[in-house]
JSON list of C-alpha atoms in Angstrom, two decimals:
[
{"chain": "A", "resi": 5, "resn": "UNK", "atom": "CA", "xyz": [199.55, -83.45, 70.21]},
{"chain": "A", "resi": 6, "resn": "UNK", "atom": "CA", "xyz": [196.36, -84.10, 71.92]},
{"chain": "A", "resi": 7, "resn": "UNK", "atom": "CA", "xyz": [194.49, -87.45, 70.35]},
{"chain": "A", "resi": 8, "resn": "UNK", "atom": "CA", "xyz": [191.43, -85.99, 67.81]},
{"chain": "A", "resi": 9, "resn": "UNK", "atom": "CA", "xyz": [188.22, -88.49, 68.03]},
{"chain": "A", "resi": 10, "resn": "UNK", "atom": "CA", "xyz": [185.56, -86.02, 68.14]},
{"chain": "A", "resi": 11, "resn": "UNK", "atom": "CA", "xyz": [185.41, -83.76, 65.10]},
{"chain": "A", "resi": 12, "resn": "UNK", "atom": "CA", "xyz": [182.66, -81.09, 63.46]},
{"chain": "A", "resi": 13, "resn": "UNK", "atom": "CA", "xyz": [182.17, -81.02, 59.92]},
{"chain": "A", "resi": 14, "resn": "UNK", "atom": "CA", "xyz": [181.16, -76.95, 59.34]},
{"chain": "A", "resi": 15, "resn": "UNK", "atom": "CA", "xyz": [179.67, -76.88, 56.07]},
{"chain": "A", "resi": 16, "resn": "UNK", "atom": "CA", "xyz": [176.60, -74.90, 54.54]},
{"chain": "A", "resi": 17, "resn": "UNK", "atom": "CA", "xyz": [176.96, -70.87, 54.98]},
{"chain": "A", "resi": 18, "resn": "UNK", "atom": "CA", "xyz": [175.32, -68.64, 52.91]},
{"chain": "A", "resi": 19, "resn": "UNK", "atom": "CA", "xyz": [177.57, -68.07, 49.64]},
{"chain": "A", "resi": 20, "resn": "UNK", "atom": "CA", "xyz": [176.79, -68.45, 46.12]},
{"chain": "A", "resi": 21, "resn": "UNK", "atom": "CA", "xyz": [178.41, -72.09, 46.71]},
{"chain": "A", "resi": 22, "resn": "UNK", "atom": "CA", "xyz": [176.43, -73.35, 49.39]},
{"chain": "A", "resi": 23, "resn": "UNK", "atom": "CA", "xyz": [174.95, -76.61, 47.67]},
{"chain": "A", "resi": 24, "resn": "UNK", "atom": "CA", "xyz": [178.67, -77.39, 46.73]},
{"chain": "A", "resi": 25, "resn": "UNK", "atom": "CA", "xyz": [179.83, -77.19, 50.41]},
{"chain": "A", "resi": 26, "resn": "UNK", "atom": "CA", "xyz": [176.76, -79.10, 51.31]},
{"chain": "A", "resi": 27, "resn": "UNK", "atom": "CA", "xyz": [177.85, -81.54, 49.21]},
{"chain": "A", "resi": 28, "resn": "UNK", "atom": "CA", "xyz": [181.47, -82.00, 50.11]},
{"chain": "A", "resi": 29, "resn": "UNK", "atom": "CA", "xyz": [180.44, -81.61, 53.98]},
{"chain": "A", "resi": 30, "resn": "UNK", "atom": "CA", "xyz": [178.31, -84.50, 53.78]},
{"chain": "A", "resi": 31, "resn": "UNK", "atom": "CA", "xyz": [181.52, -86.68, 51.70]},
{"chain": "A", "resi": 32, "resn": "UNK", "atom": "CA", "xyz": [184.07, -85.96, 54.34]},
{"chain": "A", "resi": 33, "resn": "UNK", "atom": "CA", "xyz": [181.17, -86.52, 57.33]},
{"chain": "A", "resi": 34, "resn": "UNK", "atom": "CA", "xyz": [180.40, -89.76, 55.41]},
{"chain": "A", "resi": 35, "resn": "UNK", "atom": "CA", "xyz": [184.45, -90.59, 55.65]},
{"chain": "A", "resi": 36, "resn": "UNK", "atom": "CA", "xyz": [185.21, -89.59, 58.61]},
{"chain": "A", "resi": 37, "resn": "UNK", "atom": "CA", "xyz": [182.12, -91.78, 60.24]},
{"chain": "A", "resi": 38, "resn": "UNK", "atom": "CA", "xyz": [183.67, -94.80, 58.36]},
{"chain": "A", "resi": 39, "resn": "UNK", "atom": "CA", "xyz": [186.89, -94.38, 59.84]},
{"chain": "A", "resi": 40, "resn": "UNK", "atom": "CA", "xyz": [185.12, -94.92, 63.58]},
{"chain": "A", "resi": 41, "resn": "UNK", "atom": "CA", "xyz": [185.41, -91.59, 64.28]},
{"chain": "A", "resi": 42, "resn": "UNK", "atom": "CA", "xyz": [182.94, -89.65, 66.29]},
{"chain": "A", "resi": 43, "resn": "UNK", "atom": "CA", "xyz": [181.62, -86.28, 64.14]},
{"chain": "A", "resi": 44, "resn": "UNK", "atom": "CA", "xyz": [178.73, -84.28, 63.73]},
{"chain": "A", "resi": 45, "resn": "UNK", "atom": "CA", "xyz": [177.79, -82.20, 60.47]},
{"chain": "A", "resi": 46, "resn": "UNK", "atom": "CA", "xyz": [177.24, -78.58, 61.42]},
{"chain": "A", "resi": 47, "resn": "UNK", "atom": "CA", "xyz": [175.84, -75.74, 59.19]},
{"chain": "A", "resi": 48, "resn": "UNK", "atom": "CA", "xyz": [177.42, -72.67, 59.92]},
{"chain": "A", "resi": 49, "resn": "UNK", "atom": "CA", "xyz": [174.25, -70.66, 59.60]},
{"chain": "A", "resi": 50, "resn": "UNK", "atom": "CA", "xyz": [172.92, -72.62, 62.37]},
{"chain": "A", "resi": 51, "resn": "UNK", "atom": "CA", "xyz": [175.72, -72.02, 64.62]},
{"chain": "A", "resi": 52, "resn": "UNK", "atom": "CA", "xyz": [175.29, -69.53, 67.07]},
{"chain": "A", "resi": 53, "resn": "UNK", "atom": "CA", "xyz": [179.00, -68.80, 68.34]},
{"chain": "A", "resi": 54, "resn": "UNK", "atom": "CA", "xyz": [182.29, -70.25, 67.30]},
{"chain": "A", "resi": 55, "resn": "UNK", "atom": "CA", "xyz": [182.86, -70.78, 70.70]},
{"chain": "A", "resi": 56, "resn": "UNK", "atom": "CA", "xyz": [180.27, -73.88, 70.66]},
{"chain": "A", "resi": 57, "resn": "UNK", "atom": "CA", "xyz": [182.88, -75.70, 68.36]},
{"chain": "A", "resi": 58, "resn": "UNK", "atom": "CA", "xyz": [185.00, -76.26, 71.37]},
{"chain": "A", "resi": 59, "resn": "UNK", "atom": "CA", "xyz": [183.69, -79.75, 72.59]},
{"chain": "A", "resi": 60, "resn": "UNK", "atom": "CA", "xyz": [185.23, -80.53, 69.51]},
{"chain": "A", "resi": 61, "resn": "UNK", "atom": "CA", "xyz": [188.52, -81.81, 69.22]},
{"chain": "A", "resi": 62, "resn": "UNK", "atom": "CA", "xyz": [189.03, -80.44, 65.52]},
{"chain": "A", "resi": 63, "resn": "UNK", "atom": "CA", "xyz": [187.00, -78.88, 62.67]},
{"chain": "A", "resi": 64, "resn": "UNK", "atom": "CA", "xyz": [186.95, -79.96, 59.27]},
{"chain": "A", "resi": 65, "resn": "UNK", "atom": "CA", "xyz": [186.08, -76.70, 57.28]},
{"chain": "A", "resi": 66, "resn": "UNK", "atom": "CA", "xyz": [184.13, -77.75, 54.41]},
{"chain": "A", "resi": 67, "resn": "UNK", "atom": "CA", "xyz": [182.85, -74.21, 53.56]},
{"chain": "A", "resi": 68, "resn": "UNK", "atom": "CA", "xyz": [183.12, -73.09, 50.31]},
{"chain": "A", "resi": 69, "resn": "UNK", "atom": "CA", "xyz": [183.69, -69.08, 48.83]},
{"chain": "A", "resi": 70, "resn": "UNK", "atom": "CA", "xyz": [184.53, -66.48, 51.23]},
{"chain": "A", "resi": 71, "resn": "UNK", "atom": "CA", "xyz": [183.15, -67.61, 54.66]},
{"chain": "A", "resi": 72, "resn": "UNK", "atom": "CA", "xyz": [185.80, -70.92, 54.55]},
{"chain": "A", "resi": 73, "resn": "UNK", "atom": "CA", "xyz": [188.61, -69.71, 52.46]},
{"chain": "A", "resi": 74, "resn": "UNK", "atom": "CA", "xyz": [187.98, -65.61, 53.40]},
{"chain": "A", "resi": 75, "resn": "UNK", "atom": "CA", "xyz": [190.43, -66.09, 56.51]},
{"chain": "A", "resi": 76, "resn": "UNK", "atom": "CA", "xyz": [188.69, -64.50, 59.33]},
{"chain": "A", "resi": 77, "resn": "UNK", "atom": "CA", "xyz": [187.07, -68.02, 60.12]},
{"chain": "A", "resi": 78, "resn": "UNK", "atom": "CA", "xyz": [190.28, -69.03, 60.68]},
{"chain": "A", "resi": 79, "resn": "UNK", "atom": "CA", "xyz": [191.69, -65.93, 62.80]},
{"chain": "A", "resi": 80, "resn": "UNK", "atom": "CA", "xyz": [188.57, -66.66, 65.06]},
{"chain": "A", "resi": 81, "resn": "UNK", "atom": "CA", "xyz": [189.11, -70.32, 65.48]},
{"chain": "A", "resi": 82, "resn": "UNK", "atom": "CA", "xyz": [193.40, -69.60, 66.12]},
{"chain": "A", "resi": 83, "resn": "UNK", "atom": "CA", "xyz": [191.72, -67.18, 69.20]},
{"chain": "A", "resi": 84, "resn": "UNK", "atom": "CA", "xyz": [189.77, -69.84, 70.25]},
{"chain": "A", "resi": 85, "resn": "UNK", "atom": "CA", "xyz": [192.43, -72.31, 70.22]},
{"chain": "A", "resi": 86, "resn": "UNK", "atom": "CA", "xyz": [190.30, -74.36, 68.18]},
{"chain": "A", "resi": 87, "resn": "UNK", "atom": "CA", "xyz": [192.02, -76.88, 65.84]},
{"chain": "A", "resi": 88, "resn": "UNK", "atom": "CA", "xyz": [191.05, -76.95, 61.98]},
{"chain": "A", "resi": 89, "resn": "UNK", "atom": "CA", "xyz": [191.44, -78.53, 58.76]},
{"chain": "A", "resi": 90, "resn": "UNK", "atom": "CA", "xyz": [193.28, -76.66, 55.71]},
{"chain": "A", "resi": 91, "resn": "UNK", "atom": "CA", "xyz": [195.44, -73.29, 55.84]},
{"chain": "A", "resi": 92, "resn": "UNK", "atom": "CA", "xyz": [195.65, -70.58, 58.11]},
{"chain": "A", "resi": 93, "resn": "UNK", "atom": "CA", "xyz": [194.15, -67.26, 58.36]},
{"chain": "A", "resi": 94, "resn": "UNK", "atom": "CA", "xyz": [197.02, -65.22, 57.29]},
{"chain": "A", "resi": 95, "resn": "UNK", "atom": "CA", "xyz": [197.37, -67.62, 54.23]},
{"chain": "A", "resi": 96, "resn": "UNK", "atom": "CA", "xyz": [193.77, -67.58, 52.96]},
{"chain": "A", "resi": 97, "resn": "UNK", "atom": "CA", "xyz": [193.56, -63.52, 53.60]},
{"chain": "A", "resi": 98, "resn": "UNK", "atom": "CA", "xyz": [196.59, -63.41, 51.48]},
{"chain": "A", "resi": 99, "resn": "UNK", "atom": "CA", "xyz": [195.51, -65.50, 48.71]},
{"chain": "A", "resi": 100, "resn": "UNK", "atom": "CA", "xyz": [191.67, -64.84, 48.82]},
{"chain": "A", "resi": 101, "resn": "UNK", "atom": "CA", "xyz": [190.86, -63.27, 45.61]}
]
């Protein structure tokens, strides 16, 4: 497994949650940075492609409602070989309710 050292925090969207995934994005940025990790805090509305995310070693997805549980985040992160925090895309399509 490749070492992780530089890691996005993708928080913020657009769902009726938003201020609650701001919220939690900014805890686990706050973490991470006291660890002595290297990590950025990156709204996903301001993100233009997914494909920016890979100077990244991995992703902590700190998105809240359907845009970080939905599942299709996920499918387009596994086809970008992208490495990410939580379950994967089949999971969270099969238990997004």
């Amino acid at each position: 497994m490749e070492e992780i050292n530089n890691i996005a925090v993708l928080y913020g969207g657009s769902s009726s949650e938003r201020e609650i995934s701001i919220k939690s994005g900014d805890g686990v940025y706050k973490a991470i940075t006291e660890l002595g990790y290297v990590a950025n805090l990156i709204d996903i509305n301001d993100l233009g492609d997914l494909s920016e995310l890979k100077i990244y070693d991995f992703i902590f997805i700190a998105l809240h409602g359907f845009e970080g549980e939905g599942g299709s985040l996920q499918k387009d992160l596994d086809d970008l070989n992208i490495l990410y925090s939580g379950s994967s895309s089949k999971c969270c399509k099969n238990t997004w309710n």
